[in-house]
Short mmCIF file of C-alpha atoms and ligand atoms in Angstrom, two decimals:
data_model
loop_
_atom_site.label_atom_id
_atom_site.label_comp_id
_atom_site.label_asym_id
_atom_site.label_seq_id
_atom_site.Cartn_x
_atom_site.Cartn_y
_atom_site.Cartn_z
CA UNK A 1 106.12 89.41 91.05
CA UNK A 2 108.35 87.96 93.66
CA UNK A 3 110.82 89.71 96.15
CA UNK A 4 113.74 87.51 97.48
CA UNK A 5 113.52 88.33 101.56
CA UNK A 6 116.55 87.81 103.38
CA UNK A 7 114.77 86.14 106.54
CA UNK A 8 117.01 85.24 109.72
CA UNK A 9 115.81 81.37 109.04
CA UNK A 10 113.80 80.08 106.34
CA UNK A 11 110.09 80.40 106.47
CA UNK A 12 107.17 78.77 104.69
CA UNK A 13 107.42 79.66 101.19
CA UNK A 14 104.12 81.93 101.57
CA UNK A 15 105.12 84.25 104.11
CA UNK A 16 108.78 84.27 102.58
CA UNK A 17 106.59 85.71 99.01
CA UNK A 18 104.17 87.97 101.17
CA UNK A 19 104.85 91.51 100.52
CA UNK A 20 103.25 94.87 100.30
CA UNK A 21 102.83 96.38 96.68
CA UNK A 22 101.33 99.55 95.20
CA UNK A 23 101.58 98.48 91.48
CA UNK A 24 98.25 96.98 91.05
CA UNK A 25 97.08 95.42 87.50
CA UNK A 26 94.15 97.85 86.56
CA UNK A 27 92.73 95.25 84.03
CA UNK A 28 92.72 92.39 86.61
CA UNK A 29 89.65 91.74 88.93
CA UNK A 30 88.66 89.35 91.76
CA UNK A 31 86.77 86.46 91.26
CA UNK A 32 83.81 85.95 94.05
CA UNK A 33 85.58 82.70 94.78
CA UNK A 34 89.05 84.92 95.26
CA UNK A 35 86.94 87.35 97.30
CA UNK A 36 85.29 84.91 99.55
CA UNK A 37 88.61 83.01 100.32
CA UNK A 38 90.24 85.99 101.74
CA UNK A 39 87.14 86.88 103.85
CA UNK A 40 86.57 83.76 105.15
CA UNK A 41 90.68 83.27 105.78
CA UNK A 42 89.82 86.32 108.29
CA UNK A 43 86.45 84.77 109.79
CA UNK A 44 88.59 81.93 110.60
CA UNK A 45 91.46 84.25 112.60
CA UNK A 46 91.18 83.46 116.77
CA UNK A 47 90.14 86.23 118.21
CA UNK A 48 89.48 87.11 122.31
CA UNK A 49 87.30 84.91 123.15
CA UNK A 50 85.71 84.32 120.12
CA UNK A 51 84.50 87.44 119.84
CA UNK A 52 85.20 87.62 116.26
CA UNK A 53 85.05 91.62 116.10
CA UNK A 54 86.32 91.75 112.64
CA UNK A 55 84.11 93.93 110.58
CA UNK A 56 84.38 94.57 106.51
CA UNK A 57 83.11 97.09 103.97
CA UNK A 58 84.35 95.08 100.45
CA UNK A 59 83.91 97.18 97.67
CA UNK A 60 85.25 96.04 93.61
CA UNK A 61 86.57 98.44 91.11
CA UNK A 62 83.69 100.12 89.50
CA UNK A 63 81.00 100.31 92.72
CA UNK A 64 80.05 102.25 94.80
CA UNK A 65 81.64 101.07 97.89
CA UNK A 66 85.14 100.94 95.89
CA UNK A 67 84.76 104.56 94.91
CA UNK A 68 83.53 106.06 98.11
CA UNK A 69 86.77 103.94 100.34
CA UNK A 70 88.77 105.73 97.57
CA UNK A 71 87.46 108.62 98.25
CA UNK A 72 88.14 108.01 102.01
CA UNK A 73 91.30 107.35 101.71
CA UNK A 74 94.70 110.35 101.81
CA UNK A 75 95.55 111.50 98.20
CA UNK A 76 98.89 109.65 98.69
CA UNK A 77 97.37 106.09 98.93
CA UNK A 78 94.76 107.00 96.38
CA UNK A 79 96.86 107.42 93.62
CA UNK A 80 97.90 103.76 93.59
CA UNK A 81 94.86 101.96 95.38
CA UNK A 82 92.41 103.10 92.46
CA UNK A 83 94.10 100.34 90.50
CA UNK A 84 93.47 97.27 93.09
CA UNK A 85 90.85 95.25 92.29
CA UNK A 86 89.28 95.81 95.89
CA UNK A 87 89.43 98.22 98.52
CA UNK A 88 88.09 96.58 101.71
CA UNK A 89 87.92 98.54 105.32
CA UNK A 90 88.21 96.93 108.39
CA UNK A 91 86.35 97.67 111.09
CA UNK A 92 85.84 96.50 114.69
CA UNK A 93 83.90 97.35 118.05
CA UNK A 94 84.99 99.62 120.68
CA UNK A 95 82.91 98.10 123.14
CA UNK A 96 81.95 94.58 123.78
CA UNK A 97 78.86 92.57 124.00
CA UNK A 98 78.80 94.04 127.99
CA UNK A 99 79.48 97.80 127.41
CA UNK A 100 83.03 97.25 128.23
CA UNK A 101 85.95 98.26 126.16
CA UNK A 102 86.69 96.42 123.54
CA UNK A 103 90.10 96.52 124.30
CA UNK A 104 91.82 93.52 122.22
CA UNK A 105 89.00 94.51 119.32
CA UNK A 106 91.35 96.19 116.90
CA UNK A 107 94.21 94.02 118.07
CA UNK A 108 91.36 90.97 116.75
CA UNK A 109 91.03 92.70 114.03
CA UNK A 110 94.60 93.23 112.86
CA UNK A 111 95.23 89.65 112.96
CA UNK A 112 92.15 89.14 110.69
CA UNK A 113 93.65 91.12 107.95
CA UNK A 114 97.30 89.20 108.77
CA UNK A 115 95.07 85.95 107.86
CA UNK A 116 93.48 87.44 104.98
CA UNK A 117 96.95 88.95 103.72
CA UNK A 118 98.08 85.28 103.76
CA UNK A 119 95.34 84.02 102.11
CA UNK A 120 96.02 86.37 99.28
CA UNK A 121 99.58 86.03 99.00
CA UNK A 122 98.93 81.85 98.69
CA UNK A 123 96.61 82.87 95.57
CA UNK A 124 99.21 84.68 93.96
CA UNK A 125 97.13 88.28 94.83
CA UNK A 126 98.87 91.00 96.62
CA UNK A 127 97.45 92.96 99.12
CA UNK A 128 98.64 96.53 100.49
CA UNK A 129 97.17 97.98 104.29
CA UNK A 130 96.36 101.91 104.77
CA UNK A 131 95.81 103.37 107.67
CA UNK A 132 96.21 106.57 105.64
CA UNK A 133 92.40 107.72 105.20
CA UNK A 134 90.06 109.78 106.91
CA UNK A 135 87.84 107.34 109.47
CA UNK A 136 85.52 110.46 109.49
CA UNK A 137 84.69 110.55 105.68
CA UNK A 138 84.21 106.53 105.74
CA UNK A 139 81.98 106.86 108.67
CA UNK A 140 79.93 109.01 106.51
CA UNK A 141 79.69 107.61 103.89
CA UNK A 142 78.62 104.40 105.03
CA UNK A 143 77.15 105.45 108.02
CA UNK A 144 79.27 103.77 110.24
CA UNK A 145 77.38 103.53 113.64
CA UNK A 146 79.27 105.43 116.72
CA UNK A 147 80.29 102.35 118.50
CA UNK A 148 82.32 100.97 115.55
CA UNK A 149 85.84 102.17 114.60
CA UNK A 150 87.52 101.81 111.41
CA UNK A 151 91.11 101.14 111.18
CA UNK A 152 92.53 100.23 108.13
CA UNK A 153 92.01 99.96 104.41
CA UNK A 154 93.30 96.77 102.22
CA UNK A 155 93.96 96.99 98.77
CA UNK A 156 93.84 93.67 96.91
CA UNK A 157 94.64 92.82 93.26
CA UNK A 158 97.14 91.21 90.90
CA UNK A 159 100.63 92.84 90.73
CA UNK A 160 100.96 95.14 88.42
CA UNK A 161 103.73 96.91 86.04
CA UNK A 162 105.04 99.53 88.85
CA UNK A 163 105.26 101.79 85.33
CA UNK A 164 102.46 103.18 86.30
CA UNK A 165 103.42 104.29 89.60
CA UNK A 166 104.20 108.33 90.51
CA UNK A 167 108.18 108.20 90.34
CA UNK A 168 108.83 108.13 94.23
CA UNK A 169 106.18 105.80 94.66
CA UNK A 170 108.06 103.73 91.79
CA UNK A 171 111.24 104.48 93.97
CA UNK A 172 110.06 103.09 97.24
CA UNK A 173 108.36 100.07 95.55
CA UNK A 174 111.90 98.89 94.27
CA UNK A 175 113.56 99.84 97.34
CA UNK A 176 114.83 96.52 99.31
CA UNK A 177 112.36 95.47 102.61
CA UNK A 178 114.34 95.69 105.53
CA UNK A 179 113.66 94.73 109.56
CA UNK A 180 115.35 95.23 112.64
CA UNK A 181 117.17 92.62 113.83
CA UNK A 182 115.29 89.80 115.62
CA UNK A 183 117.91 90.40 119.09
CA UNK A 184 116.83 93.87 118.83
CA UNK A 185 113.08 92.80 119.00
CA UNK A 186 112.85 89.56 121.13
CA UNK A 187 113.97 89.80 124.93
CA UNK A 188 114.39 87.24 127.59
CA UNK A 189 115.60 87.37 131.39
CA UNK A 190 115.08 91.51 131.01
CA UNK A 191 113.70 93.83 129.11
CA UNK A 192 116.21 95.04 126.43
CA UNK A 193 117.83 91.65 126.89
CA UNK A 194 118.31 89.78 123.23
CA UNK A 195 117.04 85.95 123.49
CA UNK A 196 120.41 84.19 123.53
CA UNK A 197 118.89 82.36 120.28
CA UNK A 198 117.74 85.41 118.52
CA UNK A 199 121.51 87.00 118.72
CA UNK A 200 123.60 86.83 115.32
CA UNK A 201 126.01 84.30 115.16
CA UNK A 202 129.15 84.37 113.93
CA UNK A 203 128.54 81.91 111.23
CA UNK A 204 125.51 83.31 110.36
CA UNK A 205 127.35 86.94 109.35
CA UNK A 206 130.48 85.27 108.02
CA UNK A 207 129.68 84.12 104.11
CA UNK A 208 130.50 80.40 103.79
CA UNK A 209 133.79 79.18 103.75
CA UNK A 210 135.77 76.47 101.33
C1 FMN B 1 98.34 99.25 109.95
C2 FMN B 1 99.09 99.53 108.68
C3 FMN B 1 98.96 100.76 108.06
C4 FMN B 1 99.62 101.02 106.86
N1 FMN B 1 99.37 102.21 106.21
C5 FMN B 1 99.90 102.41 104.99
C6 FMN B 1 99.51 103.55 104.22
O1 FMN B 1 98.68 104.37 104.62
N2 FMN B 1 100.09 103.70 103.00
C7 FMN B 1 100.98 102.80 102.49
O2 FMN B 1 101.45 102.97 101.36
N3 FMN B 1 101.35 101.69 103.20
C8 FMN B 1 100.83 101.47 104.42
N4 FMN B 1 101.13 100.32 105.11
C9 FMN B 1 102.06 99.33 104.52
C10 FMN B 1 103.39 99.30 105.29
O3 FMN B 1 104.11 100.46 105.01
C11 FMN B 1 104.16 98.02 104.91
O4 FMN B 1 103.45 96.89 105.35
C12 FMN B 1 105.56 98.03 105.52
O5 FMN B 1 106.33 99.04 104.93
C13 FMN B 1 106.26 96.71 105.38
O6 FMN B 1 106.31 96.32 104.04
P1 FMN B 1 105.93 94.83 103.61
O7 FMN B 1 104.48 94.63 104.02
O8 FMN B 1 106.13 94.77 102.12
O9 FMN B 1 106.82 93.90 104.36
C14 FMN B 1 100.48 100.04 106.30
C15 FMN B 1 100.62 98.79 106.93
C16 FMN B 1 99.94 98.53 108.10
C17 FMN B 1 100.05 97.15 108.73
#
């Protein structure tokens, strides 16, 4: 299912169709070759140095690693998520190869899951982020080691008939996306100061005339 995005300018067609869903097809799975693209769109993300922190615990409806992130994850998001055809948790570092911080680990990994989303969106899958689970029950039950953090939880799957969703979920699914406005967001000369090409113009909030 597509979502029209109003977007400032227009973008390439795959990040235009990218968008979050709950509604996930509880028949559909992922192919290996599906699964494997989307892992290896993240390997291929830049990261600080190389470091490639980006860690991931993949698990397909049915195992034992699907069931146990479901079971990490808040009651909220686990209504929905049991229907994705993957739950995968991302994990990263929090110190580096020195015993320093890994301070730009999570940020590394963050933009893994950005590639992966992409991925996923250019196969026509959907994929949904959570940080809404419980790091200490997935540490647990994967015996996560101390020096590892884990920071988010991605659904994957085919969309889905939103039928099936809990009727506010079903609600917010429909609801329009929305952002704030690019001036509000990107400053130049000072801090709070819109990027003269990022402000509105006129003839961009008048509707076309003749
Ligand atoms: C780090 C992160 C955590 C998120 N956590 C949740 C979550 O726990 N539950 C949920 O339903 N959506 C979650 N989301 C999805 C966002 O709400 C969603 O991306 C946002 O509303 C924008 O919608 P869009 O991706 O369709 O543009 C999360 C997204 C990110 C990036």
């Amino acid at each position: 299912m597509t979502r029209p995005t109003a977007t400032a300018v227009p973008l390439h067609p795959v990040l235009a169709a990218r968008w979050s869903t709950r509604a996930y097809d509880p028949e559909a799975e992922l192919s290996d070759a599906a699964l494997l693209a989307l892992l290896e769109a993240a390997r291929w993300a830049p990261s600080r140095s190389n470091s490639q922190p980006a860690r991931f615990l993949v698990g397909r409806r049915g195992d034992a690693t699907f069931t146990a992130l479901l079971d990490a994850l808040k009651p909220r998001n686990r209504q929905w998520a049991q229907h994705a055809a993957a739950l995968l948790a991302g994990l990263a570092p929090l110190r580096d190869d020195g015993g320093e911080p890994a301070t730009h680990a999570s940020y590394d990994l963050g933009q893994a899951v950005a590639h992966l989303s992409v991925q996923a969106t250019a196969l026509g899958l959907s994929v949904r982020q959570m940080s809404g689970f419980s790091p200490d029950v997935l540490r647990q039950a994967f015996a996560v080691p101390d020096d590892h953090e884990a920071y988010v939880v991605v659904a994957v799957g085919r969309h889905g008939d939103p039928v099936t969703l809990a009727e506010e979920v079903r609600a917010k699914e429909a609801a329009p996306r929305a952002r704030r406005l690019l001036a509000e967001t990107v400053f130049a000369s000072a801090w709070g100061s819109p990027l003269p090409a990022a402000r509105p113009r006129q003839r961009d909030a008048s509707p076309p005339s003749g």
